[in-house]
Amino acid sequence: MTTPIEPANSAETLVEPSRSESPVSKRTVGAFLGAYVGAFLVLIVPIASTLALKVAEVAPDSREASLGVISAIGAFAALVANPIFGALSDRTTSRFGMRRPWVLGGAIVGFAAVLVLASAPNVLVVGLAWTIVQLAMNAVLSGLAAFLPDRVPEQQRGKVSAFTGVAQQLAPFIGLLVANVAFGFGGGLTGMFIVPSALGLALIVLYVLTTRDRVLSPNLRQSFRISTVFKAFAFNPRRNPDFAWAWLGRFLIVLAFAANSTYQVYFLNERLGIPLEQAALYQLGLAVLSAVLLTISASVSGAISDRLKRRKVFVFIASGLVAAGSLITAFSFELPVYLIAAAVTAIATGTYFAVDLALVTDVLPNKETAAAKDMGIFNIANALPQSLAPALAPLLLSIGGGGNYTALFIGAAIVAVLGALTVVPIKKVR
């Protein structure tokens, strides 16, 4: 039997750093998923579309290089911020909880930075504003990432992980839809930034106001020293080999994904001949296709994974499909072929993110006392490729004189195959 959603001032004071094994209510999961979508509405719409359009507006003659530098710096900021905020969250003794202060504070700062980004007059302001957005929203994500190990029992993790993967992948569809509606009602590029971010902020605030959080007793708080900052990035691969392999696998798969997510606007423009001002509308159509397929694949794979109590085979197959989608994209010169590539990639995405998060949660080194910190380390595998890809992609794009998207996506396919192989050595999870 499910319980009603907890009031905002309800909290679980920790006498011991343990987590209840009682199932989480559907409404609590729903509030969490809403906040997760909200966080990605603030982040993913710029990553997918509007940041590239803004850079093309303020620096049309150097758009690829400028976008690469800004994306790399922003992703590096995310890399640094997530585990540090996670470590701080693990030590927060606020009466409002361990996670909620960071989630709410980060959301407010992130939205304010989006307002600056939307009206930025030059590349420098764009870069500074986007870096602040990344820092702030990774405070949000570090708090939300702890929900699974904090609140969700093992027998429920596969389903919640699947829904989380769906939520993350639905965010581009929802965000691009809202952004295109804002544009259609005369909001222009500014409205395409602000309206999705405002919706994201509202969803995060709703989660903070309606969901219970764990409250850490001060006598259980670990001290925070300067060395803690460096320890926030540290784990021992020899002591925790399964976590290390899972980390490496996520790093490689996200690196493969990053080629498409960073340069899709310019790919549509240069390779498929779609006018730049129509790129966001085409992205919305692609997002609809992806949303349907990834929702189905994530729901089915997450449920079957829980029933069979197996994770590795699903992650392995999904990684192989990522490689296949990248290869098809490499040789896409017409929209119908690219649609096939997008469909394969969507199925792979739904399956991968649905099951991989459950796998990672099962192999966390210390899920009871340092869940947010460990998830912060794992989230480096999400952030670092988004910093490296914009730096490495121009090298592949420049082969043969520039615009070599074939080389870029063949490289992504090779990386995805390597990502699939990292699943094999994991022993703790079937």
Short mmCIF file of C-alpha atoms in Angstrom, two decimals:
data_model
loop_
_atom_site.label_atom_id
_atom_site.label_comp_id
_atom_site.label_asym_id
_atom_site.label_seq_id
_atom_site.Cartn_x
_atom_site.Cartn_y
_atom_site.Cartn_z
CA MET A 1 0.00 0.00 0.00
CA THR A 2 1.36 3.40 -0.93
CA THR A 3 1.57 6.29 1.47
CA PRO A 4 0.69 9.90 0.70
CA ILE A 5 3.43 12.29 -0.25
CA GLU A 6 5.19 13.66 2.77
CA PRO A 7 4.81 17.30 3.79
CA ALA A 8 7.77 19.58 3.24
CA ASN A 9 8.69 19.87 6.89
CA SER A 10 8.65 16.13 7.40
CA ALA A 11 12.13 14.69 7.82
CA GLU A 12 13.91 11.54 8.78
CA THR A 13 16.51 12.33 11.44
CA LEU A 14 19.40 9.94 11.18
CA VAL A 15 20.48 8.22 14.37
CA GLU A 16 22.41 5.88 12.11
CA PRO A 17 23.30 6.61 8.48
CA SER A 18 20.84 4.03 7.16
CA ARG A 19 17.98 4.07 4.67
CA SER A 20 14.50 2.59 4.99
CA GLU A 21 13.74 -0.46 2.87
CA SER A 22 10.05 0.45 2.65
CA PRO A 23 8.81 1.03 -0.93
CA VAL A 24 8.66 4.65 -2.02
CA SER A 25 5.18 5.94 -2.85
CA LYS A 26 4.22 6.64 -6.44
CA ARG A 27 3.57 10.29 -5.69
CA THR A 28 7.00 10.70 -4.10
CA VAL A 29 8.61 9.11 -7.14
CA GLY A 30 6.48 11.37 -9.33
CA ALA A 31 7.67 14.50 -7.53
CA PHE A 32 11.27 13.35 -7.84
CA LEU A 33 10.90 12.64 -11.56
CA GLY A 34 9.31 16.05 -12.05
CA ALA A 35 12.30 17.72 -10.39
CA TYR A 36 14.67 15.61 -12.46
CA VAL A 37 12.94 16.73 -15.65
CA GLY A 38 12.99 20.29 -14.32
CA ALA A 39 16.74 20.24 -13.77
CA PHE A 40 17.33 18.97 -17.27
CA LEU A 41 14.95 21.53 -18.76
CA VAL A 42 17.32 24.20 -17.48
CA LEU A 43 20.40 22.35 -18.79
CA ILE A 44 19.42 20.29 -21.80
CA VAL A 45 17.60 22.86 -23.94
CA PRO A 46 20.73 25.04 -24.18
CA ILE A 47 22.93 21.97 -24.71
CA ALA A 48 20.65 20.60 -27.43
CA SER A 49 19.77 23.78 -29.25
CA THR A 50 19.62 27.28 -27.83
CA LEU A 51 23.27 27.61 -26.77
CA ALA A 52 24.36 26.78 -30.33
CA LEU A 53 21.83 29.29 -31.71
CA LYS A 54 23.04 31.95 -29.26
CA VAL A 55 26.67 31.38 -30.20
CA ALA A 56 25.78 31.57 -33.89
CA GLU A 57 24.04 34.88 -33.16
CA VAL A 58 26.92 36.56 -31.31
CA ALA A 59 29.84 34.88 -33.15
CA PRO A 60 28.63 33.73 -36.60
CA ASP A 61 32.11 33.53 -38.10
CA SER A 62 33.55 31.23 -35.42
CA ARG A 63 30.48 29.38 -34.21
CA GLU A 64 31.91 25.82 -34.13
CA ALA A 65 35.10 26.80 -32.32
CA SER A 66 33.31 29.16 -29.92
CA LEU A 67 30.66 26.57 -29.09
CA GLY A 68 33.36 23.98 -28.48
CA VAL A 69 35.23 26.21 -26.03
CA ILE A 70 32.10 27.31 -24.14
CA SER A 71 30.74 23.76 -23.95
CA ALA A 72 34.08 22.41 -22.76
CA ILE A 73 34.46 25.03 -20.01
CA GLY A 74 30.86 24.56 -18.86
CA ALA A 75 31.19 20.80 -18.76
CA PHE A 76 34.45 21.08 -16.80
CA ALA A 77 32.65 23.28 -14.28
CA ALA A 78 30.00 20.57 -13.98
CA LEU A 79 32.69 17.95 -13.50
CA VAL A 80 34.23 19.87 -10.60
CA ALA A 81 30.96 20.98 -9.02
CA ASN A 82 29.00 17.75 -8.83
CA PRO A 83 31.17 15.68 -6.46
CA ILE A 84 31.98 18.72 -4.30
CA PHE A 85 28.32 19.59 -3.85
CA GLY A 86 27.68 15.92 -3.23
CA ALA A 87 30.26 15.83 -0.43
CA LEU A 88 28.77 19.01 1.08
CA SER A 89 25.29 17.52 0.83
CA ASP A 90 26.43 14.40 2.72
CA ARG A 91 27.51 16.71 5.58
CA THR A 92 24.56 19.11 5.65
CA THR A 93 22.69 19.16 8.98
CA SER A 94 19.99 21.68 8.08
CA ARG A 95 16.58 21.04 9.64
CA PHE A 96 15.23 21.20 6.07
CA GLY A 97 17.28 18.15 5.17
CA MET A 98 20.58 17.09 3.64
CA ARG A 99 19.64 17.53 -0.01
CA ARG A 100 16.84 20.10 -0.29
CA PRO A 101 18.90 23.24 0.51
CA TRP A 102 21.26 22.45 -2.36
CA VAL A 103 18.48 21.52 -4.74
CA LEU A 104 16.51 24.72 -4.12
CA GLY A 105 19.48 27.08 -3.91
CA GLY A 106 21.06 25.70 -7.05
CA ALA A 107 17.80 25.97 -8.99
CA ILE A 108 17.35 29.65 -8.10
CA VAL A 109 20.93 30.59 -9.02
CA GLY A 110 20.75 28.54 -12.21
CA PHE A 111 17.58 30.26 -13.36
CA ALA A 112 19.09 33.69 -12.68
CA ALA A 113 22.13 32.76 -14.79
CA VAL A 114 19.84 31.65 -17.65
CA LEU A 115 18.29 35.13 -17.63
CA VAL A 116 21.77 36.60 -18.14
CA LEU A 117 22.59 34.03 -20.81
CA ALA A 118 19.44 34.82 -22.78
CA SER A 119 20.39 38.48 -23.13
CA ALA A 120 24.18 38.09 -23.38
CA PRO A 121 25.68 40.54 -25.91
CA ASN A 122 28.91 38.66 -26.68
CA VAL A 123 30.73 35.34 -26.44
CA LEU A 124 32.44 36.21 -23.14
CA VAL A 125 29.16 36.83 -21.32
CA VAL A 126 27.66 33.72 -22.91
CA GLY A 127 30.57 31.66 -21.59
CA LEU A 128 30.45 33.12 -18.06
CA ALA A 129 26.69 32.74 -17.77
CA TRP A 130 26.72 29.18 -19.06
CA THR A 131 29.48 28.24 -16.60
CA ILE A 132 27.36 29.56 -13.70
CA VAL A 133 24.35 27.62 -15.01
CA GLN A 134 26.43 24.44 -15.01
CA LEU A 135 27.78 25.04 -11.50
CA ALA A 136 24.38 25.82 -10.01
CA MET A 137 22.46 23.04 -11.70
CA ASN A 138 25.03 20.47 -10.67
CA ALA A 139 24.28 21.42 -7.07
CA VAL A 140 20.69 20.47 -7.94
CA LEU A 141 21.67 17.23 -9.66
CA SER A 142 23.98 16.17 -6.83
CA GLY A 143 21.06 16.40 -4.41
CA LEU A 144 18.65 14.64 -6.73
CA ALA A 145 21.17 11.87 -7.50
CA ALA A 146 21.09 10.83 -3.83
CA PHE A 147 17.35 10.07 -4.01
CA LEU A 148 17.92 6.55 -5.35
CA PRO A 149 20.40 5.35 -2.69
CA ASP A 150 18.74 7.47 0.05
CA ARG A 151 15.13 6.50 -0.39
CA VAL A 152 14.61 3.64 -2.86
CA PRO A 153 14.96 0.00 -1.72
CA GLU A 154 16.88 -2.44 -3.89
CA GLN A 155 13.80 -4.29 -5.14
CA GLN A 156 12.36 -1.03 -6.49
CA ARG A 157 15.51 0.47 -7.99
CA GLY A 158 15.19 -1.02 -11.46
CA LYS A 159 11.79 0.57 -12.04
CA VAL A 160 12.71 3.92 -10.50
CA SER A 161 15.98 3.88 -12.43
CA ALA A 162 14.04 3.20 -15.62
CA PHE A 163 11.64 6.06 -14.94
CA THR A 164 14.61 8.30 -14.16
CA GLY A 165 16.21 7.41 -17.48
CA VAL A 166 12.94 8.12 -19.25
CA ALA A 167 12.60 11.46 -17.44
CA GLN A 168 16.10 12.50 -18.45
CA GLN A 169 15.53 11.56 -22.07
CA LEU A 170 12.04 13.11 -22.21
CA ALA A 171 13.44 16.44 -21.04
CA PRO A 172 14.76 17.42 -24.51
CA PHE A 173 11.33 16.73 -26.05
CA ILE A 174 9.50 18.70 -23.37
CA GLY A 175 12.07 21.49 -23.42
CA LEU A 176 12.19 21.84 -27.19
CA LEU A 177 8.39 21.76 -27.35
CA VAL A 178 8.12 24.55 -24.78
CA ALA A 179 10.93 26.48 -26.46
CA ASN A 180 9.26 26.26 -29.89
CA VAL A 181 5.92 27.35 -28.43
CA ALA A 182 7.66 30.32 -26.80
CA PHE A 183 9.30 31.17 -30.12
CA GLY A 184 5.99 30.83 -31.95
CA PHE A 185 4.32 33.28 -29.59
CA GLY A 186 6.96 35.90 -30.35
CA GLY A 187 9.40 35.19 -27.55
CA GLY A 188 12.33 34.83 -29.93
CA LEU A 189 15.57 33.22 -28.80
CA THR A 190 15.24 34.90 -25.40
CA GLY A 191 11.91 33.18 -24.78
CA MET A 192 13.39 29.85 -25.90
CA PHE A 193 15.88 30.18 -23.04
CA ILE A 194 13.63 31.58 -20.31
CA VAL A 195 10.32 29.72 -20.63
CA PRO A 196 11.68 26.12 -20.36
CA SER A 197 13.94 27.20 -17.48
CA ALA A 198 11.02 28.80 -15.62
CA LEU A 199 9.06 25.57 -15.96
CA GLY A 200 12.08 23.64 -14.70
CA LEU A 201 12.40 25.92 -11.66
CA ALA A 202 8.70 25.43 -10.84
CA LEU A 203 9.02 21.62 -10.96
CA ILE A 204 12.07 21.69 -8.68
CA VAL A 205 10.35 23.98 -6.18
CA LEU A 206 7.33 21.63 -6.14
CA TYR A 207 9.62 18.71 -5.29
CA VAL A 208 11.34 20.63 -2.50
CA LEU A 209 8.02 21.69 -0.98
CA THR A 210 6.32 18.29 -1.11
CA THR A 211 8.96 15.62 -0.53
CA ARG A 212 10.56 14.41 2.67
CA ASP A 213 14.31 14.59 3.08
CA ARG A 214 16.72 12.91 5.45
CA VAL A 215 18.04 15.14 8.26
CA LEU A 216 21.54 14.38 9.45
CA SER A 217 22.19 14.54 13.16
CA PRO A 218 25.14 16.90 13.86
CA ASN A 219 26.95 14.25 15.90
CA LEU A 220 27.03 11.99 12.82
CA ARG A 221 28.41 14.65 10.47
CA GLN A 222 31.87 13.99 9.11
CA SER A 223 34.26 16.92 9.23
CA PHE A 224 34.90 18.89 6.06
CA ARG A 225 38.48 19.94 5.41
CA ILE A 226 40.30 21.23 2.35
CA SER A 227 41.41 17.67 1.74
CA THR A 228 37.74 16.72 1.55
CA VAL A 229 37.51 18.68 -1.70
CA PHE A 230 40.15 16.46 -3.24
CA LYS A 231 38.71 13.32 -1.66
CA ALA A 232 35.40 14.18 -3.31
CA PHE A 233 37.02 13.17 -6.60
CA ALA A 234 38.81 10.09 -5.30
CA PHE A 235 37.98 6.43 -5.30
CA ASN A 236 40.18 3.36 -5.34
CA PRO A 237 39.68 1.31 -8.53
CA ARG A 238 41.51 -1.67 -7.02
CA ARG A 239 39.32 -1.65 -3.93
CA ASN A 240 36.13 -1.05 -5.91
CA PRO A 241 36.74 -2.55 -9.36
CA ASP A 242 33.07 -2.96 -10.23
CA PHE A 243 32.40 0.72 -9.59
CA ALA A 244 35.49 1.61 -11.64
CA TRP A 245 34.33 -0.44 -14.63
CA ALA A 246 30.81 1.00 -14.37
CA TRP A 247 32.31 4.51 -14.26
CA LEU A 248 34.47 3.87 -17.32
CA GLY A 249 31.54 2.40 -19.23
CA ARG A 250 29.34 5.43 -18.57
CA PHE A 251 32.22 7.76 -19.50
CA LEU A 252 32.71 6.09 -22.89
CA ILE A 253 29.00 5.90 -23.75
CA VAL A 254 28.37 9.54 -22.83
CA LEU A 255 31.44 10.49 -24.89
CA ALA A 256 29.83 8.73 -27.85
CA PHE A 257 26.53 10.52 -27.22
CA ALA A 258 28.21 13.91 -26.82
CA ALA A 259 29.24 14.12 -30.47
CA ASN A 260 25.60 14.25 -31.53
CA SER A 261 24.26 16.34 -28.66
CA THR A 262 26.86 19.09 -29.07
CA TYR A 263 26.80 19.48 -32.84
CA GLN A 264 23.31 18.36 -33.88
CA VAL A 265 22.19 21.89 -34.82
CA TYR A 266 25.18 22.37 -37.10
CA PHE A 267 24.88 18.79 -38.47
CA LEU A 268 21.29 19.46 -39.51
CA ASN A 269 22.38 22.72 -41.10
CA GLU A 270 25.53 21.61 -42.93
CA ARG A 271 24.96 17.92 -43.70
CA LEU A 272 21.18 17.87 -44.26
CA GLY A 273 20.76 21.41 -45.56
CA ILE A 274 18.19 22.54 -42.98
CA PRO A 275 18.17 26.33 -42.45
CA LEU A 276 19.55 27.33 -39.07
CA GLU A 277 16.35 29.12 -38.04
CA GLN A 278 14.39 25.87 -38.60
CA ALA A 279 16.83 23.60 -36.78
CA ALA A 280 15.01 23.74 -33.42
CA LEU A 281 11.74 22.73 -35.08
CA TYR A 282 13.37 19.71 -36.71
CA GLN A 283 14.97 18.86 -33.38
CA LEU A 284 11.51 18.87 -31.82
CA GLY A 285 10.32 16.32 -34.39
CA LEU A 286 13.36 14.16 -33.68
CA ALA A 287 12.69 14.54 -29.95
CA VAL A 288 9.11 13.27 -30.41
CA LEU A 289 10.40 10.18 -32.21
CA SER A 290 13.05 9.64 -29.56
CA ALA A 291 10.64 10.17 -26.67
CA VAL A 292 8.24 7.48 -27.87
CA LEU A 293 10.91 4.89 -28.58
CA LEU A 294 13.04 5.49 -25.51
CA THR A 295 10.00 5.46 -23.21
CA ILE A 296 8.99 2.05 -24.53
CA SER A 297 12.50 0.63 -24.46
CA ALA A 298 13.27 1.99 -20.98
CA SER A 299 10.01 0.78 -19.45
CA VAL A 300 10.32 -2.70 -20.91
CA SER A 301 14.02 -3.14 -20.19
CA GLY A 302 13.76 -1.76 -16.64
CA ALA A 303 10.88 -4.09 -15.74
CA ILE A 304 12.52 -7.15 -17.31
CA SER A 305 15.83 -6.31 -15.66
CA ASP A 306 14.15 -6.24 -12.25
CA ARG A 307 12.31 -9.49 -12.91
CA LEU A 308 15.38 -11.34 -14.15
CA LYS A 309 17.65 -9.57 -11.65
CA ARG A 310 20.12 -8.98 -14.44
CA ARG A 311 21.68 -5.66 -15.50
CA LYS A 312 24.82 -6.39 -17.52
CA VAL A 313 23.27 -7.92 -20.63
CA PHE A 314 20.93 -4.95 -21.08
CA VAL A 315 23.75 -2.43 -20.73
CA PHE A 316 25.92 -4.42 -23.15
CA ILE A 317 23.24 -4.62 -25.86
CA ALA A 318 22.30 -0.96 -25.43
CA SER A 319 25.95 0.09 -25.81
CA GLY A 320 26.17 -1.92 -29.04
CA LEU A 321 23.08 -0.13 -30.34
CA VAL A 322 24.71 3.22 -29.55
CA ALA A 323 27.57 2.17 -31.83
CA ALA A 324 25.12 1.14 -34.55
CA GLY A 325 23.26 4.44 -34.34
CA SER A 326 26.51 6.37 -34.60
CA LEU A 327 27.58 4.42 -37.70
CA ILE A 328 24.27 5.06 -39.44
CA THR A 329 24.58 8.76 -38.58
CA ALA A 330 28.09 8.81 -40.04
CA PHE A 331 26.66 7.91 -43.44
CA SER A 332 23.45 9.95 -43.24
CA PHE A 333 23.21 12.46 -46.06
CA GLU A 334 19.42 12.56 -46.25
CA LEU A 335 16.81 13.09 -43.55
CA PRO A 336 15.14 9.60 -43.84
CA VAL A 337 18.46 7.87 -43.15
CA TYR A 338 19.12 10.16 -40.22
CA LEU A 339 15.67 9.30 -38.85
CA ILE A 340 16.65 5.62 -38.83
CA ALA A 341 19.83 6.51 -36.95
CA ALA A 342 17.81 8.57 -34.48
CA ALA A 343 15.39 5.68 -33.91
CA VAL A 344 18.19 3.19 -33.20
CA THR A 345 19.88 5.66 -30.88
CA ALA A 346 16.62 6.34 -29.02
CA ILE A 347 16.06 2.63 -28.34
CA ALA A 348 19.65 2.33 -27.17
CA THR A 349 19.34 5.41 -24.97
CA GLY A 350 16.16 4.23 -23.25
CA THR A 351 17.58 0.80 -22.50
CA TYR A 352 21.00 2.04 -21.43
CA PHE A 353 19.98 4.78 -19.02
CA ALA A 354 17.12 2.73 -17.60
CA VAL A 355 19.32 -0.15 -16.48
CA ASP A 356 22.79 1.37 -16.10
CA LEU A 357 21.73 3.64 -13.23
CA ALA A 358 20.38 0.62 -11.34
CA LEU A 359 23.65 -1.22 -12.01
CA VAL A 360 25.67 1.70 -10.71
CA THR A 361 23.55 2.03 -7.57
CA ASP A 362 24.16 -1.67 -6.86
CA VAL A 363 27.96 -1.23 -6.99
CA LEU A 364 28.35 2.06 -5.07
CA PRO A 365 31.33 1.77 -2.70
CA ASN A 366 29.52 3.29 0.30
CA LYS A 367 25.83 3.84 -0.35
CA GLU A 368 24.92 4.25 3.33
CA THR A 369 27.15 7.13 4.46
CA ALA A 370 28.50 8.70 1.27
CA ALA A 371 25.86 8.12 -1.38
CA ALA A 372 25.83 11.66 -2.76
CA LYS A 373 29.63 11.83 -2.81
CA ASP A 374 29.89 8.49 -4.65
CA MET A 375 27.17 9.48 -7.09
CA GLY A 376 29.03 12.75 -7.56
CA ILE A 377 32.14 10.79 -8.54
CA PHE A 378 30.05 8.75 -10.91
CA ASN A 379 28.55 11.89 -12.42
CA ILE A 380 32.05 12.90 -13.47
CA ALA A 381 31.57 10.19 -16.07
CA ASN A 382 28.59 12.20 -17.33
CA ALA A 383 30.29 15.60 -17.20
CA LEU A 384 33.88 14.90 -18.32
CA PRO A 385 32.94 13.58 -21.79
CA GLN A 386 30.89 16.72 -22.39
CA SER A 387 34.06 18.69 -21.75
CA LEU A 388 36.32 16.45 -23.82
CA ALA A 389 34.00 15.92 -26.79
CA PRO A 390 33.86 19.59 -27.86
CA ALA A 391 37.65 19.72 -27.58
CA LEU A 392 38.25 16.49 -29.53
CA ALA A 393 35.46 16.79 -32.10
CA PRO A 394 37.06 19.64 -34.10
CA LEU A 395 40.09 17.40 -34.71
CA LEU A 396 37.89 14.80 -36.41
CA LEU A 397 35.72 17.40 -38.13
CA SER A 398 38.83 19.01 -39.65
CA ILE A 399 39.97 15.83 -41.43
CA GLY A 400 39.93 16.47 -45.16
CA GLY A 401 39.36 20.18 -44.88
CA GLY A 402 36.54 20.55 -42.33
CA GLY A 403 32.96 19.47 -41.74
CA ASN A 404 33.88 15.75 -41.71
CA TYR A 405 30.91 14.42 -39.77
CA THR A 406 31.58 10.93 -41.12
CA ALA A 407 34.88 10.77 -39.23
CA LEU A 408 33.26 12.25 -36.11
CA PHE A 409 30.54 9.61 -35.87
CA ILE A 410 32.76 6.68 -36.83
CA GLY A 411 34.91 7.75 -33.90
CA ALA A 412 31.81 7.83 -31.69
CA ALA A 413 30.91 4.28 -32.78
CA ILE A 414 34.36 2.97 -31.85
CA VAL A 415 34.10 4.60 -28.43
CA ALA A 416 30.67 3.02 -27.87
CA VAL A 417 32.03 -0.47 -28.66
CA LEU A 418 34.73 0.04 -26.04
CA GLY A 419 32.00 1.15 -23.61
CA ALA A 420 30.11 -2.10 -24.19
CA LEU A 421 33.20 -4.15 -23.32
CA THR A 422 33.55 -2.52 -19.88
CA VAL A 423 30.44 -4.35 -18.69
CA VAL A 424 32.10 -7.77 -18.98
CA PRO A 425 34.52 -7.54 -15.98
CA ILE A 426 31.80 -6.41 -13.50
CA LYS A 427 31.28 -9.25 -11.01
CA LYS A 428 29.00 -8.01 -8.24
CA VAL A 429 26.01 -7.55 -10.56
CA ARG A 430 24.65 -10.18 -12.92
#
